[in-house]
Amino acid sequence: MLLLDAGNSRIKWAFTRENTWLARGAVPVSGETALLQAFASLPVPKRIVASNVAGTAVAQQIRAACAAWDCRVEFITAQAEQCGVRNGYGQPGQLGSDRWAALIAAWRNVGAACLVINCGTATTVDALSERGEFAGGLILPGLEMMRNSLVTGTAQLGPGLGKWDEFPRNTADAIFSGSIQATVGAIVQLHALLGNPAVPCLLDGGAAGLIQPHLRLPQFPADDLVLRGLHIIGQETGKA
């Protein structure tokens, strides 16, 4: 089974056989040639299961990269209930397919209340109840988007990556540290609303390593939650 997670910046992929992960990789969303090159050495997949939140052009790019195989790309959408998780959105299909897949992977891994946090282009913070109910969640700008918005939108703030400092004493460090604090604050506030300080957080995404050291909450190991959720969905729908 070929699994594809198309986000705003990258397309991550994995090739599995049963429960064995045989190969994986990632390319920029604009890298159709790179995707073709990555797939060139793969066996013919029996199924292709994908999450795409990057729009119709990227969906077409994925179909084109998979066109050599006589295998339809199955783009998932969030359901009212699937793989033990119930969707609390008023209109379940409006929940991003990536968030839905990550919630399913988190529920399979933890089987209890938790916060599912993806630190990518945007940061999402989603709450699962002890009964596997998606209670709701937050979407806020990712760390890089926060920094870029300040640098480009404010005349007196110049470029610079900056570094973490509890009490920043230059502008670049102030922007970098402020974006960390804003993200951690949102996570901590939603965690407090769950009413149980022992609820673990699952952090994933490219910027997770920047957030993790500053998040003084229980944490559960997590990686590639969207791909793992797609694998679970693919296995369940395959049985059906």
PDB file of C-alpha atoms in Angstrom:
ATOM      1  CA  MET A   1       0.000   0.000   0.000  1.00  0.00           C
ATOM      2  CA  LEU A   2       1.320   3.441  -0.943  1.00  0.00           C
ATOM      3  CA  LEU A   3       0.444   6.184   1.554  1.00  0.00           C
ATOM      4  CA  LEU A   4       0.612   9.901   0.703  1.00  0.00           C
ATOM      5  CA  ASP A   5       0.346  12.903   3.011  1.00  0.00           C
ATOM      6  CA  ALA A   6       0.206  16.102   0.946  1.00  0.00           C
ATOM      7  CA  GLY A   7       0.531  19.160   3.159  1.00  0.00           C
ATOM      8  CA  ASN A   8       1.105  22.798   2.324  1.00  0.00           C
ATOM      9  CA  SER A   9       4.883  22.441   2.085  1.00  0.00           C
ATOM     10  CA  ARG A  10       5.724  18.778   1.488  1.00  0.00           C
ATOM     11  CA  ILE A  11       4.320  15.512   0.213  1.00  0.00           C
ATOM     12  CA  LYS A  12       5.357  12.736   2.570  1.00  0.00           C
ATOM     13  CA  TRP A  13       4.963   9.141   1.443  1.00  0.00           C
ATOM     14  CA  ALA A  14       5.454   5.593   2.673  1.00  0.00           C
ATOM     15  CA  PHE A  15       5.224   2.173   1.035  1.00  0.00           C
ATOM     16  CA  THR A  16       3.971  -0.655   3.236  1.00  0.00           C
ATOM     17  CA  ARG A  17       3.290  -4.356   2.971  1.00  0.00           C
ATOM     18  CA  GLU A  18       0.889  -5.551   5.672  1.00  0.00           C
ATOM     19  CA  ASN A  19       2.373  -3.961   8.829  1.00  0.00           C
ATOM     20  CA  THR A  20       5.899  -3.581   7.476  1.00  0.00           C
ATOM     21  CA  TRP A  21       7.065  -0.129   6.348  1.00  0.00           C
ATOM     22  CA  LEU A  22       9.389  -0.778   3.423  1.00  0.00           C
ATOM     23  CA  ALA A  23      10.263   2.727   2.227  1.00  0.00           C
ATOM     24  CA  ARG A  24       9.417   6.347   2.928  1.00  0.00           C
ATOM     25  CA  GLY A  25      10.382   9.821   1.841  1.00  0.00           C
ATOM     26  CA  ALA A  26       9.274  13.410   1.272  1.00  0.00           C
ATOM     27  CA  VAL A  27       9.405  15.937  -1.579  1.00  0.00           C
ATOM     28  CA  PRO A  28       8.317  19.589  -1.892  1.00  0.00           C
ATOM     29  CA  VAL A  29       4.725  20.037  -3.044  1.00  0.00           C
ATOM     30  CA  SER A  30       6.063  21.549  -6.275  1.00  0.00           C
ATOM     31  CA  GLY A  31       8.334  18.557  -6.907  1.00  0.00           C
ATOM     32  CA  GLU A  32       6.378  16.378  -9.359  1.00  0.00           C
ATOM     33  CA  THR A  33       9.615  15.198 -10.957  1.00  0.00           C
ATOM     34  CA  ALA A  34      11.044  14.308  -7.554  1.00  0.00           C
ATOM     35  CA  LEU A  35       7.874  12.343  -6.759  1.00  0.00           C
ATOM     36  CA  LEU A  36       8.166  10.419 -10.012  1.00  0.00           C
ATOM     37  CA  GLN A  37      11.805   9.646  -9.249  1.00  0.00           C
ATOM     38  CA  ALA A  38      10.940   8.468  -5.743  1.00  0.00           C
ATOM     39  CA  PHE A  39       8.235   6.141  -7.056  1.00  0.00           C
ATOM     40  CA  ALA A  40      10.339   4.753  -9.932  1.00  0.00           C
ATOM     41  CA  SER A  41      11.936   2.046  -7.788  1.00  0.00           C
ATOM     42  CA  LEU A  42       8.784   1.026  -5.909  1.00  0.00           C
ATOM     43  CA  PRO A  43       6.821  -2.150  -6.590  1.00  0.00           C
ATOM     44  CA  VAL A  44       3.333  -1.725  -8.031  1.00  0.00           C
ATOM     45  CA  PRO A  45       1.075  -0.864  -5.082  1.00  0.00           C
ATOM     46  CA  LYS A  46      -2.180  -2.719  -4.539  1.00  0.00           C
ATOM     47  CA  ARG A  47      -3.739   0.465  -3.161  1.00  0.00           C
ATOM     48  CA  ILE A  48      -2.876   4.156  -2.940  1.00  0.00           C
ATOM     49  CA  VAL A  49      -4.387   6.004   0.026  1.00  0.00           C
ATOM     50  CA  ALA A  50      -3.815   9.750   0.304  1.00  0.00           C
ATOM     51  CA  SER A  51      -4.584  12.804   2.395  1.00  0.00           C
ATOM     52  CA  ASN A  52      -4.387  16.091   0.502  1.00  0.00           C
ATOM     53  CA  VAL A  53      -4.905  19.520   2.057  1.00  0.00           C
ATOM     54  CA  ALA A  54      -2.868  21.370  -0.584  1.00  0.00           C
ATOM     55  CA  GLY A  55      -5.562  21.855  -3.229  1.00  0.00           C
ATOM     56  CA  THR A  56      -6.639  20.486  -6.589  1.00  0.00           C
ATOM     57  CA  ALA A  57      -3.354  21.173  -8.404  1.00  0.00           C
ATOM     58  CA  VAL A  58      -1.457  18.993  -5.943  1.00  0.00           C
ATOM     59  CA  ALA A  59      -4.127  16.295  -6.191  1.00  0.00           C
ATOM     60  CA  GLN A  60      -3.597  16.270  -9.946  1.00  0.00           C
ATOM     61  CA  GLN A  61       0.163  16.151  -9.440  1.00  0.00           C
ATOM     62  CA  ILE A  62      -0.252  13.067  -7.254  1.00  0.00           C
ATOM     63  CA  ARG A  63      -2.505  11.374  -9.807  1.00  0.00           C
ATOM     64  CA  ALA A  64       0.030  12.102 -12.550  1.00  0.00           C
ATOM     65  CA  ALA A  65       2.885  10.657 -10.491  1.00  0.00           C
ATOM     66  CA  CYS A  66       0.845   7.473  -9.925  1.00  0.00           C
ATOM     67  CA  ALA A  67      -0.546   7.219 -13.469  1.00  0.00           C
ATOM     68  CA  ALA A  68       1.875   4.482 -14.533  1.00  0.00           C
ATOM     69  CA  TRP A  69       0.181   2.101 -12.104  1.00  0.00           C
ATOM     70  CA  ASP A  70      -3.277   0.696 -12.769  1.00  0.00           C
ATOM     71  CA  CYS A  71      -4.347   1.789  -9.305  1.00  0.00           C
ATOM     72  CA  ARG A  72      -6.745   4.590  -8.388  1.00  0.00           C
ATOM     73  CA  VAL A  73      -5.615   7.165  -5.829  1.00  0.00           C
ATOM     74  CA  GLU A  74      -8.066   7.056  -2.893  1.00  0.00           C
ATOM     75  CA  PHE A  75      -8.210  10.521  -1.309  1.00  0.00           C
ATOM     76  CA  ILE A  76      -9.668  10.229   2.177  1.00  0.00           C
ATOM     77  CA  THR A  77     -12.095  12.670   3.784  1.00  0.00           C
ATOM     78  CA  ALA A  78     -13.061  12.963   7.430  1.00  0.00           C
ATOM     79  CA  GLN A  79     -16.031  10.818   8.403  1.00  0.00           C
ATOM     80  CA  ALA A  80     -18.597  11.043  11.181  1.00  0.00           C
ATOM     81  CA  GLU A  81     -17.021   7.920  12.688  1.00  0.00           C
ATOM     82  CA  GLN A  82     -14.119   5.741  11.595  1.00  0.00           C
ATOM     83  CA  CYS A  83     -11.559   3.391  13.135  1.00  0.00           C
ATOM     84  CA  GLY A  84     -12.936   3.980  16.637  1.00  0.00           C
ATOM     85  CA  VAL A  85     -12.866   7.799  16.446  1.00  0.00           C
ATOM     86  CA  ARG A  86     -16.028   9.915  16.419  1.00  0.00           C
ATOM     87  CA  ASN A  87     -15.927  13.319  14.761  1.00  0.00           C
ATOM     88  CA  GLY A  88     -17.306  16.230  16.772  1.00  0.00           C
ATOM     89  CA  TYR A  89     -17.350  18.702  13.860  1.00  0.00           C
ATOM     90  CA  GLY A  90     -20.809  20.060  13.022  1.00  0.00           C
ATOM     91  CA  GLN A  91     -20.115  19.077   9.400  1.00  0.00           C
ATOM     92  CA  PRO A  92     -17.658  16.165   9.732  1.00  0.00           C
ATOM     93  CA  GLY A  93     -16.349  16.434   6.169  1.00  0.00           C
ATOM     94  CA  GLN A  94     -15.027  19.951   6.816  1.00  0.00           C
ATOM     95  CA  LEU A  95     -12.341  18.627   9.171  1.00  0.00           C
ATOM     96  CA  GLY A  96      -9.019  18.430   7.341  1.00  0.00           C
ATOM     97  CA  SER A  97      -8.154  14.942   6.150  1.00  0.00           C
ATOM     98  CA  ASP A  98      -4.685  15.251   7.690  1.00  0.00           C
ATOM     99  CA  ARG A  99      -6.103  16.098  11.114  1.00  0.00           C
ATOM    100  CA  TRP A 100      -8.563  13.218  10.820  1.00  0.00           C
ATOM    101  CA  ALA A 101      -5.866  10.684   9.946  1.00  0.00           C
ATOM    102  CA  ALA A 102      -3.640  11.941  12.770  1.00  0.00           C
ATOM    103  CA  LEU A 103      -6.501  11.603  15.284  1.00  0.00           C
ATOM    104  CA  ILE A 104      -7.061   8.013  14.185  1.00  0.00           C
ATOM    105  CA  ALA A 105      -3.360   7.196  14.594  1.00  0.00           C
ATOM    106  CA  ALA A 106      -3.291   8.865  18.010  1.00  0.00           C
ATOM    107  CA  TRP A 107      -6.328   6.903  19.187  1.00  0.00           C
ATOM    108  CA  ARG A 108      -4.759   3.639  18.023  1.00  0.00           C
ATOM    109  CA  ASN A 109      -1.511   4.496  19.829  1.00  0.00           C
ATOM    110  CA  VAL A 110      -2.881   5.907  23.080  1.00  0.00           C
ATOM    111  CA  GLY A 111      -6.454   4.616  23.366  1.00  0.00           C
ATOM    112  CA  ALA A 112      -7.249   7.379  25.835  1.00  0.00           C
ATOM    113  CA  ALA A 113      -7.733  11.136  26.060  1.00  0.00           C
ATOM    114  CA  CYS A 114      -4.900  13.096  24.452  1.00  0.00           C
ATOM    115  CA  LEU A 115      -3.938  16.243  22.548  1.00  0.00           C
ATOM    116  CA  VAL A 116      -2.798  15.737  18.951  1.00  0.00           C
ATOM    117  CA  ILE A 117      -0.498  18.550  17.833  1.00  0.00           C
ATOM    118  CA  ASN A 118       0.893  19.034  14.343  1.00  0.00           C
ATOM    119  CA  CYS A 119       3.556  21.715  13.998  1.00  0.00           C
ATOM    120  CA  GLY A 120       3.769  22.435  10.288  1.00  0.00           C
ATOM    121  CA  THR A 121       2.950  25.377   8.033  1.00  0.00           C
ATOM    122  CA  ALA A 122       0.004  25.784  10.383  1.00  0.00           C
ATOM    123  CA  THR A 123      -0.115  24.426  13.914  1.00  0.00           C
ATOM    124  CA  THR A 124      -3.161  22.346  14.817  1.00  0.00           C
ATOM    125  CA  VAL A 125      -4.065  21.326  18.369  1.00  0.00           C
ATOM    126  CA  ASP A 126      -6.836  18.716  18.518  1.00  0.00           C
ATOM    127  CA  ALA A 127      -8.454  17.136  21.561  1.00  0.00           C
ATOM    128  CA  LEU A 128      -9.517  13.489  21.817  1.00  0.00           C
ATOM    129  CA  SER A 129     -11.695  12.379  24.731  1.00  0.00           C
ATOM    130  CA  GLU A 130     -11.261   9.201  26.733  1.00  0.00           C
ATOM    131  CA  ARG A 131     -14.029   7.682  24.562  1.00  0.00           C
ATOM    132  CA  GLY A 132     -12.310   8.467  21.275  1.00  0.00           C
ATOM    133  CA  GLU A 133     -14.430  11.521  20.525  1.00  0.00           C
ATOM    134  CA  PHE A 134     -12.819  14.417  18.688  1.00  0.00           C
ATOM    135  CA  ALA A 135     -13.948  17.241  20.946  1.00  0.00           C
ATOM    136  CA  GLY A 136     -12.584  20.077  18.796  1.00  0.00           C
ATOM    137  CA  GLY A 137      -9.333  21.862  18.203  1.00  0.00           C
ATOM    138  CA  LEU A 138      -7.362  24.954  17.283  1.00  0.00           C
ATOM    139  CA  ILE A 139      -5.627  26.125  14.121  1.00  0.00           C
ATOM    140  CA  LEU A 140      -2.984  28.831  14.414  1.00  0.00           C
ATOM    141  CA  PRO A 141      -0.106  30.016  12.243  1.00  0.00           C
ATOM    142  CA  GLY A 142       2.971  27.802  12.303  1.00  0.00           C
ATOM    143  CA  LEU A 143       6.209  29.117  13.768  1.00  0.00           C
ATOM    144  CA  GLU A 144       7.672  30.169  10.423  1.00  0.00           C
ATOM    145  CA  MET A 145       4.423  31.812   9.347  1.00  0.00           C
ATOM    146  CA  MET A 146       4.290  33.803  12.590  1.00  0.00           C
ATOM    147  CA  ARG A 147       7.851  35.021  12.146  1.00  0.00           C
ATOM    148  CA  ASN A 148       7.386  35.846   8.468  1.00  0.00           C
ATOM    149  CA  SER A 149       4.164  37.772   9.113  1.00  0.00           C
ATOM    150  CA  LEU A 150       5.941  40.013  11.610  1.00  0.00           C
ATOM    151  CA  VAL A 151       8.992  40.569   9.424  1.00  0.00           C
ATOM    152  CA  THR A 152       6.991  41.350   6.270  1.00  0.00           C
ATOM    153  CA  GLY A 153       4.141  43.222   7.933  1.00  0.00           C
ATOM    154  CA  THR A 154       6.084  45.550  10.227  1.00  0.00           C
ATOM    155  CA  ALA A 155       8.433  48.191   8.841  1.00  0.00           C
ATOM    156  CA  GLN A 156      10.858  48.330  11.755  1.00  0.00           C
ATOM    157  CA  LEU A 157      11.394  44.591  12.165  1.00  0.00           C
ATOM    158  CA  GLY A 158      14.221  43.241  10.029  1.00  0.00           C
ATOM    159  CA  PRO A 159      14.938  39.657   8.979  1.00  0.00           C
ATOM    160  CA  GLY A 160      16.850  37.181  11.118  1.00  0.00           C
ATOM    161  CA  LEU A 161      16.147  33.683  12.385  1.00  0.00           C
ATOM    162  CA  GLY A 162      16.744  34.410  16.033  1.00  0.00           C
ATOM    163  CA  LYS A 163      17.085  31.931  18.873  1.00  0.00           C
ATOM    164  CA  TRP A 164      15.246  31.033  22.056  1.00  0.00           C
ATOM    165  CA  ASP A 165      15.707  33.274  25.082  1.00  0.00           C
ATOM    166  CA  GLU A 166      13.441  33.585  28.106  1.00  0.00           C
ATOM    167  CA  PHE A 167      14.062  37.351  28.116  1.00  0.00           C
ATOM    168  CA  PRO A 168      15.086  38.266  24.570  1.00  0.00           C
ATOM    169  CA  ARG A 169      17.323  41.268  24.156  1.00  0.00           C
ATOM    170  CA  ASN A 170      17.277  41.656  20.378  1.00  0.00           C
ATOM    171  CA  THR A 171      14.488  41.737  17.804  1.00  0.00           C
ATOM    172  CA  ALA A 172      15.223  38.447  16.038  1.00  0.00           C
ATOM    173  CA  ASP A 173      15.287  36.543  19.340  1.00  0.00           C
ATOM    174  CA  ALA A 174      12.131  38.329  20.481  1.00  0.00           C
ATOM    175  CA  ILE A 175      10.244  37.215  17.346  1.00  0.00           C
ATOM    176  CA  PHE A 176      11.524  33.636  17.539  1.00  0.00           C
ATOM    177  CA  SER A 177      10.822  33.309  21.276  1.00  0.00           C
ATOM    178  CA  GLY A 178       7.456  35.029  20.944  1.00  0.00           C
ATOM    179  CA  SER A 179       6.307  32.533  18.314  1.00  0.00           C
ATOM    180  CA  ILE A 180       7.343  29.649  20.576  1.00  0.00           C
ATOM    181  CA  GLN A 181       5.580  31.149  23.586  1.00  0.00           C
ATOM    182  CA  ALA A 182       2.394  31.870  21.614  1.00  0.00           C
ATOM    183  CA  THR A 183       2.221  28.282  20.365  1.00  0.00           C
ATOM    184  CA  VAL A 184       2.995  26.725  23.732  1.00  0.00           C
ATOM    185  CA  GLY A 185       0.454  29.007  25.381  1.00  0.00           C
ATOM    186  CA  ALA A 186      -2.312  27.867  23.033  1.00  0.00           C
ATOM    187  CA  ILE A 187      -1.470  24.218  23.698  1.00  0.00           C
ATOM    188  CA  VAL A 188      -1.329  24.699  27.464  1.00  0.00           C
ATOM    189  CA  GLN A 189      -4.654  26.546  27.535  1.00  0.00           C
ATOM    190  CA  LEU A 190      -6.493  23.850  25.565  1.00  0.00           C
ATOM    191  CA  HIS A 191      -4.857  21.146  27.680  1.00  0.00           C
ATOM    192  CA  ALA A 192      -6.098  22.835  30.861  1.00  0.00           C
ATOM    193  CA  LEU A 193      -9.672  22.776  29.529  1.00  0.00           C
ATOM    194  CA  LEU A 194      -9.530  18.965  29.442  1.00  0.00           C
ATOM    195  CA  GLY A 195      -9.489  18.989  33.241  1.00  0.00           C
ATOM    196  CA  ASN A 196      -6.888  16.241  33.597  1.00  0.00           C
ATOM    197  CA  PRO A 197      -3.209  17.219  33.934  1.00  0.00           C
ATOM    198  CA  ALA A 198      -2.115  13.661  33.057  1.00  0.00           C
ATOM    199  CA  VAL A 199      -3.493  13.791  29.491  1.00  0.00           C
ATOM    200  CA  PRO A 200      -0.529  13.295  27.110  1.00  0.00           C
ATOM    201  CA  CYS A 201       0.396  15.434  24.114  1.00  0.00           C
ATOM    202  CA  LEU A 202       1.450  13.875  20.806  1.00  0.00           C
ATOM    203  CA  LEU A 203       3.659  16.275  18.844  1.00  0.00           C
ATOM    204  CA  ASP A 204       4.361  15.781  15.157  1.00  0.00           C
ATOM    205  CA  GLY A 205       5.421  17.921  12.204  1.00  0.00           C
ATOM    206  CA  GLY A 206       8.545  19.694  11.048  1.00  0.00           C
ATOM    207  CA  ALA A 207       8.613  22.249  13.877  1.00  0.00           C
ATOM    208  CA  ALA A 208       7.762  19.805  16.670  1.00  0.00           C
ATOM    209  CA  GLY A 209      11.393  19.701  17.799  1.00  0.00           C
ATOM    210  CA  LEU A 210      11.322  23.458  18.440  1.00  0.00           C
ATOM    211  CA  ILE A 211       8.163  23.280  20.551  1.00  0.00           C
ATOM    212  CA  GLN A 212       8.839  20.089  22.491  1.00  0.00           C
ATOM    213  CA  PRO A 213      11.549  21.386  24.889  1.00  0.00           C
ATOM    214  CA  HIS A 214       9.294  24.227  26.038  1.00  0.00           C
ATOM    215  CA  LEU A 215       6.097  22.216  26.530  1.00  0.00           C
ATOM    216  CA  ARG A 216       6.009  21.178  30.168  1.00  0.00           C
ATOM    217  CA  LEU A 217       3.143  18.736  29.774  1.00  0.00           C
ATOM    218  CA  PRO A 218       3.052  14.915  29.586  1.00  0.00           C
ATOM    219  CA  GLN A 219       4.152  13.746  26.145  1.00  0.00           C
ATOM    220  CA  PHE A 220       3.653  10.515  24.199  1.00  0.00           C
ATOM    221  CA  PRO A 221       6.056   9.518  21.388  1.00  0.00           C
ATOM    222  CA  ALA A 222       4.666  10.330  17.940  1.00  0.00           C
ATOM    223  CA  ASP A 223       5.933  10.449  14.380  1.00  0.00           C
ATOM    224  CA  ASP A 224       4.305  10.478  10.947  1.00  0.00           C
ATOM    225  CA  LEU A 225       0.824  10.414  12.504  1.00  0.00           C
ATOM    226  CA  VAL A 226      -0.927  11.245   9.233  1.00  0.00           C
ATOM    227  CA  LEU A 227       0.776   8.424   7.338  1.00  0.00           C
ATOM    228  CA  ARG A 228       0.110   6.019  10.190  1.00  0.00           C
ATOM    229  CA  GLY A 229      -3.528   7.071  10.272  1.00  0.00           C
ATOM    230  CA  LEU A 230      -3.792   6.529   6.518  1.00  0.00           C
ATOM    231  CA  HIS A 231      -2.363   3.038   7.024  1.00  0.00           C
ATOM    232  CA  ILE A 232      -5.003   2.255   9.647  1.00  0.00           C
ATOM    233  CA  ILE A 233      -7.787   3.640   7.421  1.00  0.00           C
ATOM    234  CA  GLY A 234      -6.491   1.686   4.440  1.00  0.00           C
ATOM    235  CA  GLN A 235      -6.414  -1.542   6.413  1.00  0.00           C
ATOM    236  CA  GLU A 236      -9.952  -1.046   7.746  1.00  0.00           C
ATOM    237  CA  THR A 237     -11.478  -0.065   4.409  1.00  0.00           C
ATOM    238  CA  GLY A 238      -9.629  -2.948   2.756  1.00  0.00           C
ATOM    239  CA  LYS A 239     -11.394  -5.411   5.053  1.00  0.00           C
ATOM    240  CA  ALA A 240     -14.742  -3.827   4.169  1.00  0.00           C
TER     241      ALA A 240
END
